[in-house]
Amino acid sequence: MFRLIAALGLLAFVTPLATDMYLPAFPHLMDELHSGASGIQLTLTAFLLGMGLGQLILGPLSDRFGRRVPLLAGAAAMVAASAACATLSSLGTLIVLRFVQGFSGSAGVVIGRAVITDVTRGDRAAKLFGTLMTLTGIAPIIAPIIGGTLTESTGWRGIFWVLTGASALALLGATLFLPESLPSDRRHTGGPQATLRALRGVLADRAYLGYTLSFCLAFAMLFSYIAGSAFLFQKVLGLSVGHGSLAFATIGIVGTLASMTGTKLVGRFSPNGLLRTGLYVMLACTATLCTVALAGRLSLTLTMVLLCLVFIGMRLVTANAGALAMARVPHASGSGSAVLGTLQSALSAFAAPLVGLGGEHTAVPMFISMTLCAALALLSLLLTRGTTAAAATAGAQSEPARV
């Protein structure tokens, strides 16, 4: 099990690297590629759209053909796309290649969630989701520091070469340590029609949709922050590239510690209770940030404290909402993971460019977007009313054989 989680963690680690490591270079990309803030943020949107489409396609494919082959193919394509990004010369090419990166990188994310559902259930699944979130939470800590250092030394192209190396390492880990977790007798057959039936069955589960929307909107809030973080720290709060990267990393450290703590709380408190607590914290803190920004009273200390609290809440939400959603569809975990991941990427892609509409010298659009996402995530739980008992029953089912 340790090697399995390590391999999945390494694959999932590449995705936040691909989003966070080049954030400190946004102002430099604007200058070199002759674009405004919203144009550069479209490269993040393209990545997220690729992630969404890739998960929608690769998740159901993994239900039909098994987990290992599509996962390895996606990891290999991620290596090639990352190398191509390092050699481009135009914004349009970067947008296209970022889409390819997102599509190929989605394999590790969507199939990784399905693998966890293949091998375990209930509280143990929530703990494994939390462990995976902790491992991937390390990336936002080190990515901006690496990105800031590379931006000032080798330029933004060096960032993509480092990402190429990280993707190659993830491919190697998956090749060596990731066995097939879906036996042939549990695979779906029947071609595209069977895949569509599986997707319809997943979407018909009201509680699954509620937990999934809560999970996805929490990530949309995260990407609102990610898309605007470089401008918040460098342009609004007046930090240097290095100090801005350090501030971003500090918030990532807090989020990772929250993931570790949240994993230990599973079993002592109900996943639904932890989920609701995280949502209340997210909404209260983002609303406060929005109010302070509108009043023109943002300070570095207040911003850092409230953002840290936001991401403590977010980590409680993502681990528990993801596990509760997947527990509803153990019979079609690949399709369930695909819907969850596609919606996550689509909502995040929609939110990311909105934060640049006010220009690079204001954080108000970013905090409005974050507050709206947190409020909608909380409202999404209305869909789960009257279904928590069923969810608990699903989670308590006997676990499948572990690999």
XYZ file of N, CA and C in Angstrom, residues 202-353:
456
model
N -24.271 7.801 -12.462
C -23.545 8.612 -11.481
C -24.256 9.946 -11.264
N -24.645 10.598 -12.366
C -25.277 11.908 -12.276
C -26.667 11.849 -11.658
N -27.290 10.668 -11.648
C -28.627 10.531 -11.061
C -28.595 10.481 -9.543
N -27.416 10.307 -8.957
C -27.294 10.225 -7.500
C -27.211 11.644 -6.933
N -28.286 12.077 -6.265
C -28.364 13.455 -5.775
C -27.295 13.759 -4.730
N -27.040 12.825 -3.826
C -26.032 13.055 -2.797
C -24.638 13.137 -3.409
N -24.369 12.274 -4.394
C -23.081 12.355 -5.093
C -22.888 13.740 -5.689
N -23.927 14.278 -6.323
C -23.823 15.608 -6.923
C -23.573 16.679 -5.874
N -24.242 16.562 -4.721
C -24.046 17.549 -3.662
C -22.620 17.572 -3.151
N -22.095 16.394 -2.830
C -20.713 16.333 -2.343
C -19.722 16.748 -3.430
N -20.001 16.359 -4.667
C -19.117 16.697 -5.771
C -19.078 18.203 -6.007
N -20.242 18.844 -5.996
C -20.280 20.295 -6.181
C -19.539 21.012 -5.057
N -19.698 20.527 -3.844
C -18.991 21.131 -2.715
C -17.483 21.012 -2.908
N -17.022 19.829 -3.299
C -15.602 19.581 -3.574
C -15.104 20.509 -4.687
N -15.853 20.575 -5.785
C -15.400 21.302 -6.971
C -15.394 22.808 -6.754
N -16.395 23.312 -6.040
C -16.443 24.746 -5.771
C -15.345 25.165 -4.803
N -14.956 24.265 -3.898
C -13.809 24.572 -3.029
C -12.548 24.718 -3.870
N -12.401 23.867 -4.881
C -11.240 23.994 -5.763
C -11.343 25.222 -6.658
N -12.555 25.606 -7.073
C -12.710 26.830 -7.847
C -12.270 28.035 -7.022
N -12.587 28.010 -5.727
C -12.108 29.061 -4.837
C -10.587 29.086 -4.792
N -9.989 27.880 -4.708
C -8.531 27.780 -4.685
C -7.925 28.389 -5.953
N -8.500 28.082 -7.110
C -7.910 28.565 -8.352
C -8.187 30.045 -8.584
N -9.228 30.595 -7.975
C -9.397 32.045 -7.980
C -8.197 32.690 -7.279
N -7.813 32.079 -6.158
C -6.646 32.579 -5.425
C -5.362 32.362 -6.210
N -5.196 31.168 -6.773
C -3.973 30.868 -7.512
C -3.782 31.837 -8.677
N -4.870 32.084 -9.433
C -4.768 32.946 -10.610
C -4.402 34.377 -10.241
N -4.830 34.828 -9.067
C -4.562 36.214 -8.689
C -3.457 36.397 -7.683
N -2.836 35.295 -7.219
C -1.889 35.401 -6.107
C -0.659 36.238 -6.437
N -0.094 36.060 -7.629
C 1.113 36.824 -7.976
C 0.825 38.316 -7.995
N -0.336 38.699 -8.527
C -0.694 40.113 -8.570
C -1.051 40.627 -7.180
N -1.699 39.785 -6.356
C -2.022 40.190 -4.987
C -0.753 40.515 -4.211
N 0.198 39.601 -4.222
C 1.394 39.790 -3.409
C 2.360 40.821 -3.998
N 2.522 40.813 -5.323
C 3.514 41.692 -5.931
C 2.970 43.088 -6.232
N 1.745 43.175 -6.760
C 1.214 44.461 -7.201
C 0.372 45.172 -6.145
N -0.433 44.398 -5.391
C -1.322 45.013 -4.404
C -0.612 45.221 -3.070
N 0.089 44.181 -2.595
C 0.758 44.260 -1.296
C 2.210 44.701 -1.401
N 2.742 44.815 -2.627
C 4.055 45.408 -2.834
C 5.242 44.529 -2.495
N 5.094 43.200 -2.519
C 6.205 42.302 -2.220
C 7.037 42.046 -3.475
N 8.283 41.667 -3.266
C 9.130 41.260 -4.384
C 8.717 39.873 -4.863
N 9.295 39.434 -5.995
C 9.001 38.090 -6.495
C 9.331 37.041 -5.442
N 10.507 37.153 -4.826
C 10.930 36.176 -3.824
C 10.057 36.193 -2.594
N 9.748 37.385 -2.070
C 8.923 37.469 -0.876
C 7.474 37.062 -1.163
N 7.002 37.358 -2.375
C 5.669 36.911 -2.750
C 5.586 35.395 -2.818
N 6.636 34.778 -3.356
C 6.681 33.312 -3.416
C 6.720 32.714 -2.020
N 7.447 33.366 -1.121
C 7.520 32.890 0.266
C 6.157 32.987 0.941
N 5.433 34.068 0.701
C 4.092 34.216 1.276
C 3.164 33.122 0.753
N 3.227 32.869 -0.555
C 2.410 31.815 -1.151
C 2.757 30.456 -0.542
N 4.052 30.201 -0.362
C 4.492 28.928 0.201
C 4.052 28.770 1.651
N 4.060 29.867 2.399
C 3.636 29.814 3.799
C 2.191 29.359 3.912
N 1.343 29.892 3.056
C -0.062 29.481 3.054
C -0.170 28.007 2.667
N 0.688 27.566 1.729
C 0.700 26.155 1.358
C 1.103 25.253 2.513
N 2.053 25.710 3.327
C 2.477 24.930 4.502
C 1.312 24.763 5.469
N 0.601 25.853 5.709
C -0.555 25.783 6.612
C -1.590 24.804 6.071
N -1.836 24.852 4.756
C -2.784 23.928 4.163
C -2.360 22.483 4.303
N -1.071 22.217 4.131
C -0.564 20.855 4.268
C -0.692 20.354 5.702
N -0.365 21.197 6.669
C -0.531 20.825 8.073
C -2.004 20.562 8.390
N -2.889 21.352 7.773
C -4.321 21.128 7.972
C -4.737 19.775 7.411
N -4.160 19.381 6.269
C -4.467 18.065 5.703
C -4.040 16.950 6.640
N -2.854 17.090 7.214
C -2.347 16.083 8.138
C -3.242 15.980 9.370
N -3.647 17.124 9.902
C -4.521 17.135 11.069
C -5.885 16.562 10.729
N -6.416 16.964 9.558
C -7.719 16.473 9.144
C -7.749 14.975 8.969
N -6.645 14.401 8.462
C -6.567 12.948 8.309
C -6.667 12.245 9.652
N -6.052 12.813 10.692
C -6.103 12.214 12.026
C -7.494 12.353 12.657
N -8.251 13.366 12.220
C -9.581 13.575 12.788
C -10.620 12.614 12.232
N -10.337 12.037 11.043
C -11.277 11.088 10.446
C -11.387 9.868 11.365
N -12.583 9.460 11.684
C -12.812 8.363 12.617
C -13.204 8.871 13.989
N -12.686 10.062 14.357
C -13.079 10.673 15.628
C -14.302 11.560 15.433
N -14.402 12.182 14.289
C -15.545 13.019 13.940
C -16.100 12.545 12.605
N -17.368 12.803 12.382
C -17.982 12.344 11.136
C -17.441 13.148 9.954
N -17.268 12.507 8.787
C -16.826 13.246 7.602
C -17.757 14.400 7.259
N -19.079 14.211 7.453
C -20.020 15.297 7.179
C -19.796 16.484 8.106
N -19.504 16.207 9.362
C -19.244 17.281 10.315
C -17.985 18.051 9.973
N -16.918 17.329 9.621
C -15.678 17.991 9.230
C -15.875 18.814 7.957
N -16.652 18.269 7.029
C -16.928 18.977 5.781
C -17.646 20.299 6.054
N -18.679 20.269 6.873
C -19.442 21.485 7.155
C -18.600 22.510 7.914
N -17.789 22.038 8.834
C -16.911 22.959 9.563
C -15.974 23.681 8.603
N -15.381 22.936 7.687
C -14.484 23.550 6.715
C -15.184 24.578 5.851
N -16.424 24.284 5.447
C -17.171 25.218 4.598
C -17.507 26.506 5.346
N -17.899 26.402 6.622
C -18.198 27.599 7.402
C -16.953 28.477 7.556
N -15.803 27.857 7.800
C -14.554 28.623 7.939
C -14.210 29.316 6.622
N -14.322 28.591 5.519
C -14.049 29.177 4.198
C -14.914 30.404 3.945
N -16.211 30.269 4.168
C -17.135 31.354 3.851
C -16.891 32.572 4.738
N -16.705 32.343 6.029
C -16.502 33.473 6.949
C -15.238 34.257 6.596
N -14.163 33.558 6.293
C -12.882 34.239 6.048
C -12.832 34.904 4.672
N -13.391 34.251 3.649
C -13.380 34.886 2.330
C -14.287 36.118 2.321
N -15.423 36.053 3.013
C -16.307 37.214 3.087
C -15.616 38.379 3.797
N -14.850 38.074 4.833
C -14.101 39.124 5.537
C -13.051 39.744 4.630
N -12.312 38.908 3.902
C -11.309 39.428 2.961
C -11.949 40.316 1.901
N -13.098 39.901 1.396
C -13.807 40.673 0.383
C -14.211 42.042 0.935
N -14.752 42.057 2.151
C -15.177 43.309 2.776
C -13.999 44.252 2.991
N -12.881 43.707 3.496
C -11.698 44.523 3.760
C -11.110 45.070 2.457
N -11.095 44.247 1.414
C -10.563 44.700 0.123
C -11.424 45.806 -0.469
N -12.733 45.662 -0.372
C -13.636 46.694 -0.877
C -13.448 48.011 -0.130
N -13.101 47.912 1.168
C -12.878 49.112 1.977
C -11.481 49.696 1.780
N -10.624 48.993 0.990
C -9.258 49.476 0.767
C -8.368 49.360 1.976
N -8.620 48.368 2.834
C -7.878 48.237 4.098
C -7.023 46.984 4.159
N -6.674 46.414 3.031
C -5.853 45.199 3.038
C -4.475 45.485 3.617
N -4.034 44.585 4.471
C -2.654 44.619 4.974
C -2.072 43.224 4.819
N -0.756 43.130 4.790
C -0.107 41.829 4.604
C -0.461 40.878 5.734
N -0.412 41.339 6.983
C -0.665 40.463 8.132
C -2.088 39.920 8.106
N -3.062 40.825 7.942
C -4.459 40.395 7.934
C -4.723 39.442 6.769
N -4.187 39.761 5.601
C -4.392 38.913 4.427
C -3.830 37.517 4.650
N -2.617 37.441 5.194
C -1.985 36.145 5.424
C -2.767 35.318 6.442
N -3.193 35.932 7.534
C -3.918 35.195 8.570
C -5.225 34.636 8.019
N -5.984 35.481 7.326
C -7.279 35.037 6.821
C -7.127 34.001 5.706
N -6.133 34.165 4.835
C -5.919 33.164 3.781
C -5.498 31.823 4.366
N -4.690 31.852 5.419
C -4.315 30.592 6.076
C -5.549 29.886 6.632
N -6.452 30.641 7.252
C -7.676 30.043 7.775
C -8.556 29.511 6.651
N -8.601 30.246 5.530
C -9.369 29.786 4.370
C -8.905 28.406 3.931
N -7.588 28.212 3.879
C -7.081 26.953 3.347
C -7.035 25.846 4.385
N -7.106 26.184 5.660
C -7.376 25.155 6.667
C -8.779 24.580 6.419
N -9.746 25.478 6.221
C -11.095 25.024 5.932
C -11.173 24.252 4.631
N -10.476 24.722 3.593
C -10.552 24.065 2.293
C -10.028 22.635 2.348
N -8.960 22.404 3.096
C -8.417 21.048 3.193
C -9.381 20.103 3.883
N -10.119 20.590 4.871
C -11.149 19.752 5.491
C -12.243 19.413 4.482
N -12.565 20.365 3.630
C -13.624 20.159 2.645
C -13.216 19.147 1.590
N -12.054 19.334 0.978
C -11.698 18.519 -0.180
C -11.505 17.048 0.175
N -10.852 16.763 1.296
C -10.628 15.365 1.662
C -11.938 14.648 1.949
N -12.832 15.302 2.709
C -14.065 14.637 3.130
C -15.133 14.653 2.043
N -15.265 15.748 1.302
C -16.252 15.790 0.226
C -15.894 14.796 -0.873
N -14.596 14.697 -1.203
C -14.173 13.745 -2.224
C -14.457 12.309 -1.828
N -14.150 11.962 -0.577
C -14.393 10.591 -0.112
C -15.881 10.281 -0.052
N -16.685 11.232 0.423
C -18.130 11.014 0.514
C -18.755 10.881 -0.871
N -18.273 11.675 -1.834
C -18.804 11.569 -3.197
C -18.475 10.215 -3.803
N -17.228 9.788 -3.700
C -16.813 8.536 -4.317
C -17.441 7.325 -3.632
N -17.762 7.457 -2.330
C -18.423 6.353 -1.627
C -19.817 6.081 -2.169
N -20.403 7.059 -2.847
C -21.734 6.867 -3.411
C -21.722 6.026 -4.681
N -20.576 5.936 -5.370
C -20.541 5.281 -6.682
C -19.407 4.259 -6.774
N -19.310 3.308 -5.839
C -18.218 2.338 -5.904
C -18.308 1.410 -7.117
N -19.505 1.303 -7.696
C -19.710 0.439 -8.858
C -19.199 1.069 -10.151
N -18.926 2.385 -10.123
C -18.453 3.089 -11.324
C -17.482 4.181 -10.889
N -16.425 3.766 -10.195
C -15.531 4.749 -9.598
C -14.785 5.574 -10.638
N -14.468 4.971 -11.785
C -13.798 5.740 -12.830
C -14.700 6.835 -13.375
N -15.953 6.498 -13.648
C -16.907 7.494 -14.133
C -17.199 8.537 -13.058
N -17.323 8.092 -11.814
C -17.560 9.038 -10.726
C -16.401 9.999 -10.560
N -15.188 9.485 -10.645
C -14.009 10.336 -10.553
C -13.922 11.282 -11.739
N -14.351 10.806 -12.921
C -14.312 11.647 -14.121
C -15.258 12.830 -14.001
N -16.494 12.579 -13.541
C -17.448 13.668 -13.384
C -16.941 14.669 -12.357
N -16.441 14.151 -11.234
C -15.927 15.022 -10.183
C -14.775 15.884 -10.713
N -13.832 15.255 -11.397
C -12.672 15.983 -11.882
C -12.994 16.946 -13.008
N -13.921 16.549 -13.886
C -14.295 17.427 -14.997
C -14.999 18.678 -14.490
N -15.920 18.486 -13.562
C -16.623 19.632 -13.003
C -15.667 20.520 -12.212
N -14.745 19.895 -11.492
C -13.734 20.660 -10.757
C -12.937 21.551 -11.697
N -12.472 20.984 -12.790
C -11.652 21.744 -13.732
C -12.473 22.819 -14.441
N -13.727 22.492 -14.807
C -14.561 23.459 -15.521
C -14.865 24.677 -14.651
N -15.245 24.440 -13.401
C -15.538 25.556 -12.510
C -14.287 26.370 -12.212
N -13.160 25.686 -12.032
C -11.903 26.391 -11.769
C -11.472 27.202 -12.983
N -11.658 26.629 -14.178
C -11.297 27.339 -15.402
C -12.157 28.582 -15.590
N -13.421 28.489 -15.203
C -14.304 29.643 -15.314
C -13.908 30.736 -14.325
N -13.529 30.330 -13.107
C -13.216 31.300 -12.063
C -11.878 31.990 -12.294
N -10.882 31.262 -12.824
C -9.518 31.790 -12.901
C -9.390 33.107 -13.668
N -9.928 33.244 -14.894
C -9.713 34.500 -15.615
C -10.515 35.670 -15.070
